[in-house]
Each structure stands twice: as C-alpha cells, then as structure tokens.
Short mmCIF file of C-alpha atoms in Angstrom, two decimals:
data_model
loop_
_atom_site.label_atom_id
_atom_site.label_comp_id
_atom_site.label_asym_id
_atom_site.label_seq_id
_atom_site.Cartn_x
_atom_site.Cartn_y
_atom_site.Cartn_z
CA UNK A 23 4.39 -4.55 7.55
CA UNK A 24 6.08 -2.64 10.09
CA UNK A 25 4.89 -2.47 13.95
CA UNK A 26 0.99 -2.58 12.25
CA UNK A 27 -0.69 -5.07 15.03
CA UNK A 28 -1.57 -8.42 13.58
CA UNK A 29 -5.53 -8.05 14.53
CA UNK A 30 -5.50 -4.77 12.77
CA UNK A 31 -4.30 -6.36 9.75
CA UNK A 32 -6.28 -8.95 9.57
CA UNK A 33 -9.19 -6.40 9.90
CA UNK A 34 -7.44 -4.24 7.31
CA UNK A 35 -7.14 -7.10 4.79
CA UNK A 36 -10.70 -8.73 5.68
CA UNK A 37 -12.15 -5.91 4.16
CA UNK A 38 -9.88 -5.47 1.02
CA UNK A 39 -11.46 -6.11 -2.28
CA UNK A 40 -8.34 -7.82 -3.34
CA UNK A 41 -5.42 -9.68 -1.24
CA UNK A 42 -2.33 -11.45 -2.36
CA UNK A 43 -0.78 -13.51 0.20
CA UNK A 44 3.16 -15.33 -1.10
CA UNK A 45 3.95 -17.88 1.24
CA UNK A 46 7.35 -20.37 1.56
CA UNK A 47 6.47 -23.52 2.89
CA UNK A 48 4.50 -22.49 5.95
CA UNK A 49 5.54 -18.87 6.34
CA UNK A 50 4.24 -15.84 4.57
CA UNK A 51 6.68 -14.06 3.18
CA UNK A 52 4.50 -11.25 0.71
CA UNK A 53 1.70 -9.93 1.17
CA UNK A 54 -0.43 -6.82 -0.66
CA UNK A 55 -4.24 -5.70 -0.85
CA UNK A 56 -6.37 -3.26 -2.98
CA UNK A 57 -9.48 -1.79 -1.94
CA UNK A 58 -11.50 -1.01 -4.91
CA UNK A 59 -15.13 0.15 -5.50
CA UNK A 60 -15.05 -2.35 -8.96
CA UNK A 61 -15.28 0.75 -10.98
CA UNK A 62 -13.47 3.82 -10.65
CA UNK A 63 -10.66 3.43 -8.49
CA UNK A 64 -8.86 1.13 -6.74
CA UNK A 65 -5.80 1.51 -3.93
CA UNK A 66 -3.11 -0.88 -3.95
CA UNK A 67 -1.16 -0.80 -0.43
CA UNK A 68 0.89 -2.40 2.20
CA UNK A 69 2.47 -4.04 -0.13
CA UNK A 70 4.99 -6.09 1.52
CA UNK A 71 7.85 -8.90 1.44
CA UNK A 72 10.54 -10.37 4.22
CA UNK A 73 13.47 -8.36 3.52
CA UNK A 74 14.71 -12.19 3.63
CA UNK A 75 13.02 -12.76 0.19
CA UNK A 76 13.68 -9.49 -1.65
CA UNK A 77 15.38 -9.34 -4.83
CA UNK A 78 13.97 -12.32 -6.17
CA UNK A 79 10.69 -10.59 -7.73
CA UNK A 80 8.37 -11.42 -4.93
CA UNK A 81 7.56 -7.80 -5.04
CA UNK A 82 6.94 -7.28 -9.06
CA UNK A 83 4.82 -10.62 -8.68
CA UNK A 84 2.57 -8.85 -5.98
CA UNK A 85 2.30 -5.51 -7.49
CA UNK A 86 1.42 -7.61 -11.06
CA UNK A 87 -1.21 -9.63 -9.56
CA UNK A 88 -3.02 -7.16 -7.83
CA UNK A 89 -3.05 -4.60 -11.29
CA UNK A 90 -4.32 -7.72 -12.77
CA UNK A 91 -6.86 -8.14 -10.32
CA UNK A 92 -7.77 -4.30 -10.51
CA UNK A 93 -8.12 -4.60 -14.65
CA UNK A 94 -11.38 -2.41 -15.38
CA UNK A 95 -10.88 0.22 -12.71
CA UNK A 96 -10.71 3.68 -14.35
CA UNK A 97 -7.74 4.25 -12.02
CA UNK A 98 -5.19 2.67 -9.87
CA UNK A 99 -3.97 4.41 -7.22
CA UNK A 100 -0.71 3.48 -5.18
CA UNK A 101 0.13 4.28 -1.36
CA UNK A 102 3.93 3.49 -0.60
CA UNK A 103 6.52 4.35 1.94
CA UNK A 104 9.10 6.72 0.84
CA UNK A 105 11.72 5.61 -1.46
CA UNK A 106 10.29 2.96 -3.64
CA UNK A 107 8.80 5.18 -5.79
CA UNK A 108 11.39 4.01 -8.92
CA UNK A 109 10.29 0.54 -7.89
CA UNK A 110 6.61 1.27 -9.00
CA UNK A 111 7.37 3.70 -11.73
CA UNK A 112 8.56 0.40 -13.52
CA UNK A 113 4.87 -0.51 -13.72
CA UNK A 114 3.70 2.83 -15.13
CA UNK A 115 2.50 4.69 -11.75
CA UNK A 116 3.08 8.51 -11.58
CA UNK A 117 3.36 10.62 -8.25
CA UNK A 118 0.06 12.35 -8.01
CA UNK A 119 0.03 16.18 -7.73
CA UNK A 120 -3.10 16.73 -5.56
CA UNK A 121 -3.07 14.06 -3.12
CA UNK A 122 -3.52 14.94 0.77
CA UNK A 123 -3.94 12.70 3.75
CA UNK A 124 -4.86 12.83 7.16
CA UNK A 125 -3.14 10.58 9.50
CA UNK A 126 -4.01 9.68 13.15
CA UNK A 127 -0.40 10.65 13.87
CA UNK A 128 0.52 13.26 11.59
CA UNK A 129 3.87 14.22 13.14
CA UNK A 130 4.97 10.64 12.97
CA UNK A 131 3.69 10.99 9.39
CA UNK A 132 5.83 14.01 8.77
CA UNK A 133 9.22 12.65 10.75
CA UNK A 134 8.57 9.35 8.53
CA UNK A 135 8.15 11.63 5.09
CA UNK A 136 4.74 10.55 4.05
CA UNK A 137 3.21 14.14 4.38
CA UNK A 138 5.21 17.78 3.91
CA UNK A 139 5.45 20.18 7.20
CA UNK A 140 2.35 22.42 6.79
CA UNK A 141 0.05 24.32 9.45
CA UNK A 142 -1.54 22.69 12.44
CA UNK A 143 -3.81 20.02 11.68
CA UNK A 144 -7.62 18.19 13.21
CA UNK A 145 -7.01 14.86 14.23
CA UNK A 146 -9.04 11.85 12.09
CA UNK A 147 -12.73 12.13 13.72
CA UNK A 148 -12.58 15.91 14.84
#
C-alpha cells in the first residue's frame, strides 16, 4: 500500500462498498476495495499483496472477488499504478481514453506516471 498512513486507510476502506482482506495466519498479506454506487459504476483500487506472497495468485484471487462482488454494475472501473496494466487486461479491463484526475500532489503524480505533463493545475478544493 505504499507510504498511505494506516488511519487513512482504514478511513479509506471503512467507507468502501466492497473490501477483500487475504490474511496468513495472523498477518494480512492482500488487501483490495471497490467503491460502488450498486448501479452504474464501481472502482476497484489499492489493490494490494506483500511482495512476499506474489506469484502465487493472491492477486487474481483479489481482483476475482471483488468483480464478483461488483456483478450488476453497468461498469467496472480500475485505478492501478503503472505497469500492471497486462496484469488486469487478463480479466478483460481496457485503458480508458477520457479519464482525468486531480491529485493533491500532482507533480508527485506526474514523476510517479499516473498523470501526463500538461499545463499548470488548481489544487483538490480550489
């Protein structure tokens, strides 16, 4: 989950429609969460699992439960970090063409390849 604080996570996942939590023994090792208006649409992200327990299908497990749990939605919509885009093409997702973001830190954004370089930007509230 990267340096995300633990109290913002547990905010963050409080208030997601859907959360899948993979634990071994006592220790969580996978995590992911959708929010989802039980319609329309529905965003799978920080979809995660100890680099310890990769390639055992941890991930695939995740990313299947929470589609499952997200049956009915009109569309699913994905929000990854860069390069594991062939990872979720395996379950049918698509890069969209007209999606934009605004991030709190958008030059972090840009050095970490989540948005393209464009002109100057408002920061979230502004």
């Amino acid at each position: 989950m990267g340096n995300k604080p633990p109290a913002e996570l547990n905010i963050a996942f409080g208030n997601s429609m859907f959360v899948c939590f993979v634990h071994d023994g006592a220790a969580l090792v996978g995590v992911g969460r959708a929010l989802a208006d039980g319609v329309y649409v529905a965003y799978l992200g920080d979809i995660a699992v100890l680099a310890s327990h990769r390639g055992i299908g941890l991930g695939k497990q995740i990313v299947a439960e929470l589609l499952r749990l997200c049956a009915g939605h009109k569309k699913v919509i994905l929000y990854s970090v860069p390069g594991s885009e062939e990872f979720y093409e395996k379950f049918g997702f698509r890069r969209m063409l007209t999606a934009m973001a605004i991030f709190q830190n958008q030059d972090a954004a840009m050095e970490r390849g989540y948005v393209e370089p464009g002109p100057a930007h408002h920061p979230i509230g502004v």
